[in-house]
PDB file of C-alpha atoms in Angstrom:
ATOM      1  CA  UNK A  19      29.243 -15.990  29.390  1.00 73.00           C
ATOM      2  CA  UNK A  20      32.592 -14.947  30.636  1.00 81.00           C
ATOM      3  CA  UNK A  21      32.976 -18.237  32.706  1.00 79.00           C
ATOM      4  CA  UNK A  22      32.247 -20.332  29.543  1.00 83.00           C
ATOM      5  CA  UNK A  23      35.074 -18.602  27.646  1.00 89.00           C
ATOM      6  CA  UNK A  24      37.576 -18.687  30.322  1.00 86.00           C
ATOM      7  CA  UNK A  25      36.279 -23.179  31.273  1.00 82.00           C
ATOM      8  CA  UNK A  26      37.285 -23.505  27.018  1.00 87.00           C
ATOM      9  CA  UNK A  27      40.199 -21.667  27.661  1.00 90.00           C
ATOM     10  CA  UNK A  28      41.079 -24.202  30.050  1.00 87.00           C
ATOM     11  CA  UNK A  29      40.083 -27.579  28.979  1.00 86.00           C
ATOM     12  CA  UNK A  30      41.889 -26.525  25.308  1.00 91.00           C
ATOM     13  CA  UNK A  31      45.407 -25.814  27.657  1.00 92.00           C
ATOM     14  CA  UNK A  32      44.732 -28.841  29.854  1.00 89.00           C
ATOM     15  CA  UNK A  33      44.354 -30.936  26.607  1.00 89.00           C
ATOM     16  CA  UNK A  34      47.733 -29.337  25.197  1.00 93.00           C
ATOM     17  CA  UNK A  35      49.216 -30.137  28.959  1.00 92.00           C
ATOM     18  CA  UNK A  36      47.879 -33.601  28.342  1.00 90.00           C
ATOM     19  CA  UNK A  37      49.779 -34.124  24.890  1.00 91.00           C
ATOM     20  CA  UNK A  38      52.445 -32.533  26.326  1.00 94.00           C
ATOM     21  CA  UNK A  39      52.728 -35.051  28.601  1.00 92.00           C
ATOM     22  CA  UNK A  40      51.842 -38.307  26.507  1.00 90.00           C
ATOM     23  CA  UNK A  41      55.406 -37.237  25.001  1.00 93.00           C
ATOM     24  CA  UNK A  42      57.528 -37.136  27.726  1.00 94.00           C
ATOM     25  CA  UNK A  43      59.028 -40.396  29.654  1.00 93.00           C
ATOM     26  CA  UNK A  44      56.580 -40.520  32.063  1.00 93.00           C
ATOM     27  CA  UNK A  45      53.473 -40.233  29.453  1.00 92.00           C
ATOM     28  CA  UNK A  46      54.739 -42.776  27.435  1.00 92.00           C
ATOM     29  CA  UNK A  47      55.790 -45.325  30.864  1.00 93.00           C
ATOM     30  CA  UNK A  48      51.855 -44.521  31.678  1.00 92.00           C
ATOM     31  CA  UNK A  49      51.027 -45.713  28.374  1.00 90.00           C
ATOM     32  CA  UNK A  50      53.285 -49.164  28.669  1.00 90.00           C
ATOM     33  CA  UNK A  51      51.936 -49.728  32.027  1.00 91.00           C
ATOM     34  CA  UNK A  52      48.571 -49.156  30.390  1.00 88.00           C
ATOM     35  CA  UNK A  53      49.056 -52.125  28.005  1.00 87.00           C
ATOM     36  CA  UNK A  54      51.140 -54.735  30.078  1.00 89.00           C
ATOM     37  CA  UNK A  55      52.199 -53.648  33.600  1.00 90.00           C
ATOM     38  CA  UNK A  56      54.519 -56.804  34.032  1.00 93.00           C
ATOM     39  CA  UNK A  57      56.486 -55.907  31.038  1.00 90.00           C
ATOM     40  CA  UNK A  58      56.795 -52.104  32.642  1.00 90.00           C
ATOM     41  CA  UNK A  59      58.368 -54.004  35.873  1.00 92.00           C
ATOM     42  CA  UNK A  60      60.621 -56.135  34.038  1.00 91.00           C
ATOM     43  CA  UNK A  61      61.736 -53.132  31.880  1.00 89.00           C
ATOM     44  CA  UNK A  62      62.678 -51.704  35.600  1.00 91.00           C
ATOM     45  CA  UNK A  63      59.526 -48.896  35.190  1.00 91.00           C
ATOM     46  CA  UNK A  64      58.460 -48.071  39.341  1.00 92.00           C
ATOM     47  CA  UNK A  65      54.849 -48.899  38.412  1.00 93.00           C
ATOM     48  CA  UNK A  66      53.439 -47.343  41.994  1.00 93.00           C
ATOM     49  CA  UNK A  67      55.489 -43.954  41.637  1.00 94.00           C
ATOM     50  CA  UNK A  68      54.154 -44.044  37.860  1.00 94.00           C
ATOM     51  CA  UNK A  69      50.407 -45.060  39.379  1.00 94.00           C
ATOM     52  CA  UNK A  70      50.325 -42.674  41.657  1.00 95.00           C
ATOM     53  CA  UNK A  71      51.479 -39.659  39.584  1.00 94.00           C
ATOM     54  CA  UNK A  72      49.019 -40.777  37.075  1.00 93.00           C
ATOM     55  CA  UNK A  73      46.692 -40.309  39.676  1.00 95.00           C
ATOM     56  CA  UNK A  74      47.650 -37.206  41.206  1.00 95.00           C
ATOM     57  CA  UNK A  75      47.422 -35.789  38.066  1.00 93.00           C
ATOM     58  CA  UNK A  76      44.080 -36.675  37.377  1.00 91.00           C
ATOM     59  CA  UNK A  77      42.781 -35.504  40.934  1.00 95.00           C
ATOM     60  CA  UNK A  78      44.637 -31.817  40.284  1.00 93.00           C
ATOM     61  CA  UNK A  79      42.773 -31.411  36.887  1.00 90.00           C
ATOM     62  CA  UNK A  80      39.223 -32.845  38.672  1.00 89.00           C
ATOM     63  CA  UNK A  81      39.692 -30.446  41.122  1.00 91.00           C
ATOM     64  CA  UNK A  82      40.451 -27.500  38.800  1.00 87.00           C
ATOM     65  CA  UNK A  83      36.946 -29.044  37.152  1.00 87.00           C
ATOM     66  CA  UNK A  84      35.387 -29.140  40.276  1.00 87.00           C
ATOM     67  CA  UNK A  85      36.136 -25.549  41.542  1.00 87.00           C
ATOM     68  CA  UNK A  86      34.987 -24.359  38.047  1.00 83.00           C
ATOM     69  CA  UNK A  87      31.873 -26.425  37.790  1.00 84.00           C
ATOM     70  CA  UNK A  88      31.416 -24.946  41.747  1.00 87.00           C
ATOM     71  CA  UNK A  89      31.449 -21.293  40.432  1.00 84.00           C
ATOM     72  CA  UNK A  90      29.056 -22.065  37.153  1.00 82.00           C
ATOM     73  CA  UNK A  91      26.624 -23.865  39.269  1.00 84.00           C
ATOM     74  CA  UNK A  92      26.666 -21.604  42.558  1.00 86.00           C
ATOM     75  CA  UNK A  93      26.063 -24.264  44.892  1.00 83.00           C
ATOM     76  CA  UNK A  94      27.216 -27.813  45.175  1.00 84.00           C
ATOM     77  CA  UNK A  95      24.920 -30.854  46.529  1.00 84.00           C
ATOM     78  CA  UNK A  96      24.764 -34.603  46.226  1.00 84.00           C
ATOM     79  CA  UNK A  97      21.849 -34.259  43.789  1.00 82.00           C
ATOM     80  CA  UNK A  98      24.447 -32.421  41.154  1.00 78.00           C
ATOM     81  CA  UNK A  99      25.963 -35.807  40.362  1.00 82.00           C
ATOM     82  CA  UNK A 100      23.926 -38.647  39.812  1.00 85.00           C
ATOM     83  CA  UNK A 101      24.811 -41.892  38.986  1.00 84.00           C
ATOM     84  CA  UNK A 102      22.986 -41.073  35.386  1.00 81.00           C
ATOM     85  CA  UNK A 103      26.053 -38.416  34.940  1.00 83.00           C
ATOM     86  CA  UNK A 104      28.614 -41.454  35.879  1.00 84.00           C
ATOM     87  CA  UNK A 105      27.187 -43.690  33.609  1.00 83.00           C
ATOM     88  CA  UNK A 106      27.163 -40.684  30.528  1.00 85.00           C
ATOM     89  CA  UNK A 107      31.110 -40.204  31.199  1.00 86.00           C
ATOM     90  CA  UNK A 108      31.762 -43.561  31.266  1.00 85.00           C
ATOM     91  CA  UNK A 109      29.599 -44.234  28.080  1.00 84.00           C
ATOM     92  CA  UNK A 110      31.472 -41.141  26.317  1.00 87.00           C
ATOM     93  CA  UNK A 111      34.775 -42.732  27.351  1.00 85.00           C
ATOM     94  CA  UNK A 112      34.336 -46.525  26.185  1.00 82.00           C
ATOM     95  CA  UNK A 113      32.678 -45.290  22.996  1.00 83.00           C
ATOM     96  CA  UNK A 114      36.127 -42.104  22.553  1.00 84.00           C
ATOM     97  CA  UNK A 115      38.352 -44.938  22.597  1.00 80.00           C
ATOM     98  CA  UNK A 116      40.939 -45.834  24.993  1.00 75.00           C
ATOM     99  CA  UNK A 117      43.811 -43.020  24.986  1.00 76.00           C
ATOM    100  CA  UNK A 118      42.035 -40.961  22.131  1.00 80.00           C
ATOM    101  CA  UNK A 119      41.552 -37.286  22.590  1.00 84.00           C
ATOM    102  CA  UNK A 120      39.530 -36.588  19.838  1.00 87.00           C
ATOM    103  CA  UNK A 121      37.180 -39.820  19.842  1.00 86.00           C
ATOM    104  CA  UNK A 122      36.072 -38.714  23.094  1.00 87.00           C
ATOM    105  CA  UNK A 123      35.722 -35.564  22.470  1.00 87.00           C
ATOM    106  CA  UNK A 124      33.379 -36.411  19.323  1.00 88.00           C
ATOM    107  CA  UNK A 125      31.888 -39.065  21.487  1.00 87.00           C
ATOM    108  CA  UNK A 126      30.668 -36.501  24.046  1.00 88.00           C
ATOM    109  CA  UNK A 127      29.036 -34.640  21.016  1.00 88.00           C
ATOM    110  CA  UNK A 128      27.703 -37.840  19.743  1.00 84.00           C
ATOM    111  CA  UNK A 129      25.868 -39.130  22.754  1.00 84.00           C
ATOM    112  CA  UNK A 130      25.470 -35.202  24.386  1.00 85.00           C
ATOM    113  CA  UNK A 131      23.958 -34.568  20.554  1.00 84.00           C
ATOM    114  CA  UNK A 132      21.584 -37.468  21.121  1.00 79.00           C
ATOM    115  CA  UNK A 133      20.404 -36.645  24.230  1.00 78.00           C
ATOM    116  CA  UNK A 134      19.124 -33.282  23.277  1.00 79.00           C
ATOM    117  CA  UNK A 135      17.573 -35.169  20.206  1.00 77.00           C
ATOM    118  CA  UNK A 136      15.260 -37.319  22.705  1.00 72.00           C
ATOM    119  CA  UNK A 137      14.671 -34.310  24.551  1.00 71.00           C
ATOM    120  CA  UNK A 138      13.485 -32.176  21.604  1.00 70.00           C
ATOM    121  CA  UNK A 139      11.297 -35.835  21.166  1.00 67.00           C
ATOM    122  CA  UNK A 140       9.190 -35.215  24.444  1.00 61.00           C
ATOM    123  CA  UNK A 141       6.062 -34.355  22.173  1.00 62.00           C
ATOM    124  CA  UNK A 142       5.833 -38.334  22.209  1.00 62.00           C
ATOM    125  CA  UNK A 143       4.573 -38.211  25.735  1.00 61.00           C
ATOM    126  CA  UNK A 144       1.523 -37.117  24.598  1.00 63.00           C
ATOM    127  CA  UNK A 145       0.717 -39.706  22.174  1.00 66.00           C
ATOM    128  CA  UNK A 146       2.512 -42.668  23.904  1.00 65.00           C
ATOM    129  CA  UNK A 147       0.727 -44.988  26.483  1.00 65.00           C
ATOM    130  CA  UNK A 148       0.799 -43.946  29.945  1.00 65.00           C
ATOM    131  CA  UNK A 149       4.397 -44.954  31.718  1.00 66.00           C
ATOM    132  CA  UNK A 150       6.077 -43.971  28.651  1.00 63.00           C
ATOM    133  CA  UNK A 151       9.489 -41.793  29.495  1.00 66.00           C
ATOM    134  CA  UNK A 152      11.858 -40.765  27.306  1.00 65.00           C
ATOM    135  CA  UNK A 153      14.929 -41.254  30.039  1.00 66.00           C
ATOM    136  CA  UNK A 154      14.544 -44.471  29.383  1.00 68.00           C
ATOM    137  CA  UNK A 155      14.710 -44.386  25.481  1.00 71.00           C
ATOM    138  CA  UNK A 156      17.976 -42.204  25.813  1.00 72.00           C
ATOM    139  CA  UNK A 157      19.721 -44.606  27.549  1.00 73.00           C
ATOM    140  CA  UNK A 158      18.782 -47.702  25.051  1.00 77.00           C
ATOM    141  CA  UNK A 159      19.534 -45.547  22.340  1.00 75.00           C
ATOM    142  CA  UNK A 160      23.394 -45.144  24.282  1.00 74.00           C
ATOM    143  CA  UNK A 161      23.242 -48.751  25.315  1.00 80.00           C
ATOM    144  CA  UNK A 162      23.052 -50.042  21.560  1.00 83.00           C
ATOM    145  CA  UNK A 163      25.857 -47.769  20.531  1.00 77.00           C
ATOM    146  CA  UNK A 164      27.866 -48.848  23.057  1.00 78.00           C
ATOM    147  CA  UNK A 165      27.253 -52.490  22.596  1.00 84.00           C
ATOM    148  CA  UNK A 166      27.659 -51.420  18.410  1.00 82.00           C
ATOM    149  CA  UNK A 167      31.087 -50.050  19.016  1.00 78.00           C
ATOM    150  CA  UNK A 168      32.196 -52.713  21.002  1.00 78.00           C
ATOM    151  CA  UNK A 169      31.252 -55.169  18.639  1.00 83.00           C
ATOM    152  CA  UNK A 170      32.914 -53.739  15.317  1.00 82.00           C
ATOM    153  CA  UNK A 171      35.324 -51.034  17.056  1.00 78.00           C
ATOM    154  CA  UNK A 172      36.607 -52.360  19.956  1.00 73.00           C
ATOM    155  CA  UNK A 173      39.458 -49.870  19.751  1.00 73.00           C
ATOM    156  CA  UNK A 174      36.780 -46.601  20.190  1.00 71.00           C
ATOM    157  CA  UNK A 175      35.030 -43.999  17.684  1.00 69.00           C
ATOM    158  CA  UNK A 176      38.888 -43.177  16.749  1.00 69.00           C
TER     159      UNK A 176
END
């Protein structure tokens, strides 16, 4: 329980570190280069140094995740990340909304949400034809709602 306190503790300070950072020069040059990297060059922005720091920073606050997510779980293999746990991160991304905290963090509770809905919904394997899995159904159901958002909020949930 301890661990779970101290991992909020530290995703709430590496989201402050993040809007710290969205305010400063180089948060808002990531943020140009985000929308039109030619512009960035012309306006004399190093887009590689800017890349790459973008990118550092990412890896330092995956690893932090990482070595946090290695304590929780005990032991680390392959099998721990699938390419269904890709896909959910990338689904809870698109659907956030490109550079919005909060839509992804109340796109993780959407489609996380959901997820534990179809699982509560396993009864149905009992009364469904034979071949019938629920996997499946979760993934449709965050499919849709991806294709939904895309059609009438391109921008994300927020």
């Amino acid at each position: 329980m301890f661990l779970f306190y101290l991992i909020l503790v530290l995703a709430l300070i590496t989201n402050w570190v993040t809007i710290r950072l969205r305010r400063l020069p180089i948060g808002r040059a990531w943020e140009a280069l985000r929308e039109d990297e030619i512009a960035c060059r012309s306006l004399g922005i190093n887009t590689t140094n800017t890349k790459l720091t973008a990118f550092s920073l990412g890896a330092m606050f995956g690893g932090f995740a990482g070595s946090f997510f290695a304590a929780r779980q005990g032991f680390i293999s392959p099998e721990s990340f699938v390419f269904m746990e890709s896909a959910i991160v990338l689904a809870i991304v698109v659907l956030g909304g490109l550079g919005s905290q909060i839509g992804v963090v109340i796109a993780a509770v959407v489609i996380i949400g959901a997820f534990e809905l179809f699982r509560e919904m396993d009864f149905l394997i009992a009364i469904m034809p034979a071949g019938f899995d629920p996997v499946q159904y979760r993934m449709l159901a965050v499919g849709i709602a991806m294709v939904m958002i895309m059609r009438w909020r391109p921008r994300g949930l927020v």
